[in-house]
C-alpha positions as MATLAB code, in Angstrom:
seq = 'MTKNKINITIILFLIIALIACTESGNEPRDENLAPDTEIFLFPDNPDSINQQKSRLQVHWWGDDPDGIVLGYYFRWVGLSAKWSFTTSNDSLFSLPIGSADTTYVIEVMAVDVEGNKKYDNSVMWNNEDIGPEPFIDANGNGIWDEGERYFDIGMIDPTPASMKFPIKNSPPEIEWNKESIIPEETFPVITVAWNATDLDGDESIVSIDLAINDIQNAIQLPGNTRLVTLRIVDANAIEPEFEILINGSVDKIFEKTLKGLKLNDFNRLFVRAADISGSYSEVQPLPDTSRTWFIKKPKGELLIIDDYSGGTDAETFYNNLFAEIDNGNYAEKFDVMDIEITKLPFPNITFLETMKLFKYIYWYSDSSPSLELTSSVTQKFIIGGGKIGYSMTIQEASSSFEFDLATIQSFLPIEGFGEESPISFLFPGGNIVPTSDFTDYPQLRTATTISYVRTYIPSVLTAKGIHNLTSNQINGNISLINNTKELFFIGLPLHQSDAIDGSVRTLIEKVFIDEFGM';
ca = [
     -79.024  -21.305   69.370;
     -78.172  -19.427   66.223;
     -74.425  -19.481   67.032;
     -74.538  -23.297   67.509;
     -76.213  -23.729   64.120;
     -73.468  -21.645   62.440;
     -70.707  -23.683   64.097;
     -72.289  -26.974   63.020;
     -72.596  -25.650   59.464;
     -68.873  -24.712   59.337;
     -67.842  -28.121   60.694;
     -69.967  -29.966   58.115;
     -68.464  -27.827   55.309;
     -64.909  -28.629   56.403;
     -65.687  -32.378   56.589;
     -67.145  -32.327   53.066;
     -64.115  -30.382   51.707;
     -61.675  -32.818   53.369;
     -63.480  -35.830   51.883;
     -63.437  -34.176   48.444;
     -59.711  -33.500   48.649;
     -58.960  -37.039   49.776;
     -60.872  -38.505   46.880;
     -59.125  -36.183   44.417;
     -55.695  -37.139   45.811;
     -56.442  -40.831   45.337;
     -57.080  -40.359   41.587;
     -54.202  -41.524   39.346;
     -51.982  -38.767   37.804;
     -51.731  -38.332   34.039;
     -48.687  -40.113   32.534;
     -45.705  -37.789   31.682;
     -45.771  -37.033   27.967;
     -42.642  -36.996   25.806;
     -41.585  -33.724   24.156;
     -41.627  -33.198   20.414;
     -38.680  -31.853   18.366;
     -38.440  -29.770   15.214;
     -35.574  -28.439   13.080;
     -35.687  -24.847   11.889;
     -35.493  -25.613    8.155;
     -38.641  -26.038    6.104;
     -37.621  -26.970    2.541;
     -40.091  -27.478   -0.290;
     -38.873  -31.053   -0.529;
     -38.901  -32.604    2.952;
     -36.198  -35.069    1.933;
     -33.593  -32.531    0.886;
     -32.564  -28.893    0.895;
     -30.369  -26.807   -1.354;
     -26.661  -27.577   -1.174;
     -24.888  -26.044    1.785;
     -21.253  -25.307    2.644;
     -19.563  -27.826    4.922;
     -19.535  -25.292    7.764;
     -23.146  -24.657    8.684;
     -25.317  -23.656   11.609;
     -28.329  -25.816   12.457;
     -31.208  -24.661   14.674;
     -33.859  -26.704   16.478;
     -36.504  -26.425   19.175;
     -38.575  -28.675   21.377;
     -42.126  -28.555   22.733;
     -43.210  -30.443   25.865;
     -47.019  -30.605   26.167;
     -46.951  -31.112   29.937;
     -43.675  -29.607   31.099;
     -40.382  -27.959   30.277;
     -37.652  -28.997   27.817;
     -34.340  -29.641   29.564;
     -32.122  -29.949   26.500;
     -31.441  -31.921   23.331;
     -29.570  -34.966   22.105;
     -28.172  -34.838   18.545;
     -26.020  -36.905   16.214;
     -24.903  -36.977   12.594;
     -25.931  -40.263   11.066;
     -22.995  -42.006    9.451;
     -20.396  -39.917   11.258;
     -21.028  -41.175   14.779;
     -23.547  -43.440   16.475;
     -23.006  -41.592   19.751;
     -25.560  -39.058   20.898;
     -24.294  -35.685   22.158;
     -26.193  -33.515   24.630;
     -26.667  -29.746   24.614;
     -28.946  -27.221   26.258;
     -28.540  -24.881   23.278;
     -31.042  -24.476   20.464;
     -28.365  -24.399   17.777;
     -24.778  -25.323   16.965;
     -22.135  -24.619   14.305;
     -20.849  -27.769   12.622;
     -17.829  -28.385   10.414;
     -18.600  -31.432    8.328;
     -15.830  -33.388    6.610;
     -15.813  -33.473    2.842;
     -14.498  -36.399    0.884;
     -15.969  -35.525   -2.498;
     -17.848  -32.691   -4.132;
     -21.242  -34.342   -3.500;
     -21.806  -35.458    0.081;
     -25.064  -35.747    2.044;
     -25.308  -35.805    5.831;
     -28.333  -36.403    8.079;
     -28.720  -34.813   11.498;
     -31.077  -36.205   14.158;
     -32.203  -34.127   17.131;
     -34.468  -35.177   20.029;
     -35.716  -33.052   22.913;
     -35.584  -34.127   26.576;
     -37.898  -32.919   29.352;
     -37.098  -32.183   33.000;
     -39.098  -35.057   34.546;
     -36.113  -37.131   35.650;
     -35.894  -39.496   38.603;
     -33.959  -37.104   40.846;
     -30.808  -39.232   40.851;
     -27.796  -39.730   38.597;
     -28.163  -42.601   36.130;
     -25.216  -44.362   34.505;
     -27.521  -45.569   31.776;
     -30.175  -43.632   29.862;
     -32.605  -45.774   27.866;
     -34.298  -44.509   24.720;
     -36.409  -46.771   22.495;
     -34.805  -49.770   24.204;
     -31.356  -48.413   23.363;
     -28.733  -47.476   25.947;
     -27.465  -44.045   24.893;
     -24.988  -43.710   27.736;
     -24.893  -42.101   31.169;
     -26.592  -38.856   31.996;
     -24.543  -35.841   30.918;
     -22.759  -33.967   33.684;
     -20.258  -31.173   34.351;
     -16.949  -32.935   34.973;
     -15.566  -30.473   37.515;
     -12.469  -32.511   38.411;
     -11.802  -33.731   34.879;
     -11.598  -37.432   35.746;
     -14.098  -38.491   33.104;
     -16.674  -39.949   35.483;
     -19.488  -38.460   37.517;
     -18.694  -37.884   41.194;
     -21.067  -37.029   44.010;
     -21.696  -33.301   44.097;
     -21.031  -32.677   40.415;
     -23.867  -31.063   38.489;
     -25.706  -33.392   36.135;
     -28.682  -33.202   33.804;
     -31.506  -35.345   35.128;
     -32.865  -36.798   31.892;
     -36.630  -37.208   31.757;
     -38.772  -38.270   28.824;
     -37.041  -38.254   25.414;
     -38.727  -37.650   22.088;
     -39.163  -41.197   20.693;
     -39.209  -39.869   17.107;
     -36.267  -37.491   16.593;
     -36.464  -34.689   14.097;
     -34.107  -35.273   11.179;
     -32.879  -33.348    8.166;
     -30.718  -34.165    5.147;
     -27.931  -31.743    4.267;
     -26.405  -32.116    0.801;
     -22.994  -30.517    1.274;
     -21.587  -28.346   -1.478;
     -17.793  -28.291   -1.465;
     -16.399  -24.747   -1.541;
     -13.212  -24.413   -3.597;
     -10.245  -22.886   -1.756;
      -9.172  -19.298   -2.291;
      -5.614  -18.031   -2.532;
      -3.956  -14.654   -2.926;
      -0.424  -13.372   -2.716;
       0.569  -11.829    0.589;
       0.717   -8.033    0.466;
       4.470   -8.150    1.177;
       5.088  -10.293   -1.912;
       5.911   -7.408   -4.209;
       8.672   -8.482   -6.566;
      11.018   -5.784   -7.906;
      11.347   -5.410  -11.661;
      14.807   -6.995  -11.514;
      16.411   -9.418   -9.054;
      19.042  -12.078   -8.875;
      17.752  -15.687   -8.798;
      16.628  -15.518   -5.171;
      13.176  -14.443   -3.970;
      10.931  -14.958   -0.971;
       7.164  -14.955   -1.450;
       4.132  -15.710    0.681;
       0.433  -16.203    0.119;
      -2.816  -16.393    2.042;
      -4.911  -19.515    1.439;
      -8.340  -20.132    2.952;
     -11.254  -22.509    2.515;
     -14.799  -22.045    3.797;
     -14.840  -25.779    4.473;
     -11.929  -25.277    6.870;
      -8.315  -24.458    6.057;
      -7.394  -28.008    7.025;
      -9.207  -29.187    3.904;
      -6.467  -27.584    1.757;
      -4.229  -30.548    0.933;
      -1.684  -28.949   -1.399;
      -0.309  -25.696   -2.766;
       0.712  -25.834   -6.415;
       3.676  -23.583   -7.189;
       5.181  -23.040  -10.646;
       7.400  -20.679  -12.548;
       6.362  -19.663  -16.064;
       4.015  -22.638  -16.593;
       1.373  -23.855  -14.118;
       1.423  -27.248  -15.864;
       4.893  -27.783  -14.386;
       3.772  -27.007  -10.841;
       5.069  -28.905   -7.856;
       2.812  -29.728   -4.936;
       3.781  -28.247   -1.582;
       2.114  -29.276    1.702;
      -1.275  -27.649    2.135;
      -0.200  -25.661    5.196;
       2.720  -23.963    3.382;
       2.386  -20.193    3.353;
       5.918  -18.845    2.700;
       8.875  -20.057    0.647;
      12.279  -18.788   -0.379;
      13.341  -19.726   -3.901;
      17.084  -19.778   -4.586;
      18.959  -21.053   -7.589;
      20.717  -24.407   -7.293;
      23.381  -23.863   -9.986;
      23.485  -20.617  -11.946;
      25.633  -22.257  -14.624;
      23.309  -25.200  -15.267;
      21.858  -25.601  -18.746;
      18.379  -25.837  -17.207;
      18.611  -23.863  -13.970;
      16.255  -24.752  -11.122;
      15.028  -23.159   -7.925;
      15.328  -25.048   -4.672;
      12.558  -24.313   -2.211;
      13.150  -23.322    1.397;
       9.924  -23.835    3.338;
       9.328  -20.831    5.605;
      12.643  -19.463    4.343;
      14.577  -21.983    6.452;
      17.768  -23.622    5.202;
      16.842  -26.541    7.447;
      13.574  -27.146    5.556;
      14.568  -27.586    1.920;
      11.744  -29.204   -0.037;
      12.514  -32.513   -1.720;
      11.597  -31.282   -5.218;
      12.968  -28.360   -7.216;
      11.094  -25.795   -9.253;
      11.850  -26.193  -12.959;
      11.329  -23.722  -15.789;
      13.475  -20.832  -14.516;
      14.923  -18.540  -17.210;
      18.054  -16.506  -16.395;
      18.640  -13.101  -17.965;
      15.004  -13.195  -18.980;
      11.509  -12.395  -17.752;
       9.767  -14.810  -15.406;
       6.469  -15.157  -13.575;
       5.358  -17.271  -10.612;
       1.998  -19.022  -10.366;
       0.269  -20.415   -7.299;
      -3.022  -22.208   -6.628;
      -4.535  -24.260   -3.804;
      -6.210  -27.665   -3.969;
      -8.576  -29.148   -1.385;
      -9.404  -32.680   -0.330;
     -12.178  -33.001   -2.909;
      -9.876  -32.118   -5.805;
     -11.249  -28.607   -6.234;
      -8.785  -25.867   -7.178;
      -8.601  -22.183   -6.473;
      -8.003  -19.733   -9.256;
      -4.395  -19.513  -10.452;
      -2.704  -16.361   -9.168;
       0.300  -14.923  -11.073;
       3.172  -12.923   -9.561;
       3.796  -10.353  -10.736;
       0.482   -9.774  -12.424;
       0.291   -9.082  -16.139;
       0.715   -5.332  -15.621;
       4.300   -5.777  -14.409;
       7.420   -7.787  -15.280;
      10.129   -9.617  -13.356;
      13.596   -9.958  -14.867;
      15.945  -12.470  -13.245;
      19.574  -11.742  -13.957;
      22.379  -14.267  -13.752;
      25.326  -13.297  -11.514;
      28.340  -12.351  -13.629;
      30.901  -13.552  -11.110;
      31.763  -13.769   -7.429;
      31.762  -10.023   -6.673;
      28.726   -7.911   -5.754;
      28.755   -4.157   -5.169;
      25.927   -3.049   -2.874;
      24.878    0.551   -3.509;
      23.405    1.886   -0.246;
      24.107    5.495   -1.211;
      21.353    8.082   -1.681;
      23.479   11.056   -2.680;
      23.265   10.851   -6.465;
      24.918    8.984   -9.322;
      28.506   10.234   -8.902;
      29.287    7.497   -6.399;
      27.740    4.815   -8.638;
      29.845    5.893  -11.596;
      33.007    6.074   -9.475;
      32.704    2.522   -8.112;
      31.660    1.000  -11.426;
      34.777    2.487  -13.020;
      36.916    1.556  -10.027;
      36.111   -2.156  -10.046;
      36.310   -2.274  -13.829;
      39.898   -1.016  -13.586;
      41.343   -3.058  -10.704;
      43.806   -5.813  -11.504;
      44.379   -4.338  -14.972;
      40.710   -4.623  -15.877;
      40.426   -8.328  -15.060;
      37.077   -7.811  -13.306;
      35.514   -5.435  -15.848;
      32.679   -7.859  -16.733;
      32.800  -10.006  -13.615;
      30.895   -8.049  -10.994;
      27.285   -7.043  -10.363;
      25.717   -4.006   -8.715;
      22.592   -3.987   -6.557;
      21.087   -0.644   -5.623;
      19.164   -1.359   -2.431;
      17.681    2.133   -2.507;
      15.791    1.031   -5.620;
      15.568   -2.753   -5.263;
      13.254   -3.364   -2.335;
      13.242   -7.120   -1.803;
      10.245   -8.800   -0.166;
      11.008  -10.271    3.261;
      14.506   -8.698    3.197;
      15.849  -10.399    6.321;
      15.551  -13.696    4.434;
      15.876  -12.712    0.783;
      18.762  -10.276    1.170;
      21.069  -12.745    2.910;
      20.316  -15.489    0.391;
      21.028  -13.018   -2.406;
      24.374  -12.109   -0.829;
      25.234  -15.800   -0.598;
      25.173  -16.022   -4.399;
      28.485  -14.158   -4.206;
      31.742  -14.662   -2.323;
      32.923  -11.048   -2.164;
      30.914   -7.918   -1.400;
      31.767   -4.237   -1.403;
      29.077   -2.247    0.434;
      29.181    1.547    0.270;
      26.838    4.083    1.808;
      26.504    7.666    2.952;
      25.839    8.674    6.569;
      22.543    6.749    6.702;
      23.509    3.133    6.018;
      20.916    0.363    6.244;
      22.015   -0.727    9.705;
      19.118   -3.116   10.195;
      20.322   -5.090    7.187;
      24.041   -4.881    7.941;
      23.527   -6.065   11.494;
      21.286   -8.974   10.463;
      23.322  -10.377    7.563;
      27.036   -9.591    7.987;
      28.102  -12.294   10.419;
      25.882  -14.908    8.746;
      27.454  -14.055    5.388;
      30.953  -14.384    6.811;
      30.150  -17.668    8.578;
      28.945  -18.980    5.217;
      32.359  -18.286    3.689;
      31.841  -14.752    2.393;
      34.132  -11.735    2.673;
      32.912   -8.151    2.817;
      34.266   -4.606    2.711;
      32.412   -1.549    4.010;
      32.797    2.152    3.213;
      30.449    4.514    5.057;
      30.025    7.198    7.660;
      27.549    6.903   10.522;
      25.639    9.968   11.601;
      24.572   10.698   15.149;
      21.651    8.643   16.461;
      18.303   10.412   16.343;
      14.584    9.694   16.220;
      14.844    9.325   12.436;
      18.038    7.242   12.532;
      17.995    5.038   15.600;
      20.901    2.824   16.639;
      23.171    2.143   19.578;
      26.713    0.852   19.957;
      25.493   -2.746   20.129;
      23.953   -2.351   16.669;
      27.313   -1.314   15.212;
      29.174   -4.023   17.122;
      26.825   -6.637   15.654;
      28.639   -6.271   12.329;
      31.870   -4.341   13.096;
      34.645   -5.604   15.440;
      35.024   -2.406   17.463;
      35.287   -1.518   21.148;
      33.512    1.762   20.557;
      33.710    5.151   18.885;
      36.652    7.528   19.260;
      34.324   10.446   19.929;
      31.018   10.860   21.668;
      29.559   12.381   18.505;
      30.747   12.669   14.904;
      31.912   16.015   13.592;
      29.409   17.686   11.299;
      31.884   18.327    8.482;
      35.399   17.165    7.679;
      36.994   19.628    5.277;
      39.101   18.498    2.309;
      42.718   17.571    2.897;
      42.313   15.091    5.744;
      45.107   12.512    5.539;
      44.385    8.803    5.920;
      47.717    7.328    6.906;
      48.519    3.598    7.310;
      49.694    2.450   10.731;
      53.121    0.938   11.333;
      51.672   -2.597   11.008;
      50.254   -1.879    7.537;
      52.936    0.119    5.741;
      52.151   -1.718    2.501;
      48.750   -0.015    2.390;
      48.397    3.253    0.452;
      47.891    6.661    1.987;
      44.600    8.375    1.093;
      43.427   11.989    1.290;
      39.921   13.432    1.387;
      39.021   15.393   -1.740;
      35.744   17.025   -0.695;
      33.860   17.972    2.457;
      32.438   14.883    4.191;
      29.621   14.882    6.737;
      29.387   12.995   10.027;
      32.946   11.723   10.360;
      33.980    9.835   13.470;
      36.823    7.505   14.412;
      36.660    3.922   15.662;
      38.429    1.840   18.301;
      39.153   -1.632   16.872;
      38.489   -4.678   19.034;
      41.723   -5.608   20.794;
      40.887   -9.301   20.401;
      39.472   -9.633   16.895;
      40.666   -6.741   14.698;
      43.510   -4.381   13.843;
      43.485   -0.753   12.797;
      44.877   -0.054    9.321;
      44.607    3.720    8.831;
      44.614    6.720   11.112;
      42.835    9.909   10.123;
      44.925   13.003   10.791;
      43.513   16.502   10.402;
      43.060   19.785   12.249;
      39.523   18.668   13.181;
      39.642   15.021   14.178;
      42.264   12.317   14.680;
      42.085    8.585   15.294;
      41.626    5.197   13.713;
      39.450    5.278   10.590;
      39.842    1.810    9.014;
      40.265   -1.746   10.260;
      40.350   -5.374    9.236;
      39.371   -8.374   11.349;
      42.028  -10.920   12.289;
      40.624  -13.589    9.967;
      40.754  -11.136    7.032;
      37.091  -11.555    6.175;
      35.876   -8.022    6.934;
      37.308   -4.608    6.075;
      35.825   -1.280    7.134;
      36.690    2.335    6.473;
      34.654    5.122    8.056;
      34.820    7.367    4.990;
      33.253    7.279    1.514;
      36.123    6.189   -0.723;
      34.843    8.129   -3.712;
      35.458   11.286   -1.650;
      38.864   10.131   -0.449;
      40.715    9.933   -3.777;
      42.679   13.195   -3.732;
      45.828   11.114   -4.274;
      45.496    9.697   -7.759;
      45.214    5.887   -7.859;
      45.271    5.477   -4.077;
      41.700    4.170   -3.765;
      42.256    1.616   -6.530;
      45.417    0.431   -4.784;
      43.503    0.087   -1.511;
      40.728   -1.984   -3.112;
      43.293   -4.244   -4.774;
      45.118   -4.652   -1.465;
      41.947   -5.588    0.459;
      40.056   -7.679   -2.074;
      42.891   -9.357   -3.962;
      45.712   -9.612   -1.412;
      43.757   -9.936    1.848;
      40.483  -11.538    0.709;
      42.065  -13.666   -2.030;
      39.651  -12.626   -4.785;
];
């Protein structure tokens, strides 16, 4: 009897519980509530904040009273009517600037996860169609396809959070590139570069103002210009001007020239940047006021390049030599450039353009010539109409003086070397005798001990040997000229090969006047 009473009690309890659950299930559910959105900035004045730079990071958050926030729609009022979707709580924006005082308004609205479980091609918000639901376009065709992930948009904040951003234009900044170190004295050719930036985006830099001696006479280069080569148009003009090679390219000569250049005088460059709002950077001089830059006018068509590090005896010898040739006709008509002292910025560009100011070049060195320069400029100089003579020895390749045969062949027309390695010392008295094809050339003789002497095998197609070196130590071809008579080379320092009085002067006159046509 007791067991039956317990069973009946359990059954009645279950019936009552079932009825209670059924009644609860029939009650209407609460309506889904829209989320609320806030922006992370809390200014004293709700209508404005302090001026910001045009690149700024904005933060926001959303609160859904009855669920979870899926993501956010945002837009910049006045820039675009289209809403963009993100699941992030912040974003970095680059806002365009058209003037120094610009105000933008951002609107952000949160979205909850209570979507309709299907992809919608139209999302309605406050009776406005804001486009299809955002999705991950896996195949890149621009439309949603079955199986692609999408964001099922639920309730959207009907009152977006908004904030005004008064944008403060940041003036550009400019500085000379660290390689733009101008020597104290140059010819009227120089290559310079600068670094220009703007916190509002480098694309907002619309021009680079470049001037020589007076910023008021600046010309405006394109805003993306970062390197130029300046070379004189006519050294004999009453008012000489620089033409401007953009990026150092002869194929990109700027339409305007740089006026105000002073030859045989001190000069200074000035540069500044301007942005789209009309704001300027500070004016940067080059060189700065602690240094000077003297630009010398070429005296004539002949340049002597001093690549010799063994003292001043060689310098004195060649200055006297070229002052005496042709009965002193060239005494005041040649220039000297000591490349051990004059370190040009961006030499692969500037050095060649400097050489092109002249038609004839005599380049002398010791056993460590500047092979990187000779190999990069020689053929270009010759193609441009120049003629060049070399006097140098070439030591054995090592970790401190690296080169290979191809490096030498890039500027000399040779098949190879006569020896595997140069001799360490050639004693005085070595005879430099002209070959049977060049009997009108003088014989030379070494006057002092010379280091790192080797002989050369002229190219059978493009050159001819002029002199043979004969001695008890080494024998073979030591000088050559190319078939077009544009390049002469002797593998000895001429100032140490003058034991026969007047022979070196006769050789220089033969090469430069008779062969080159100077």
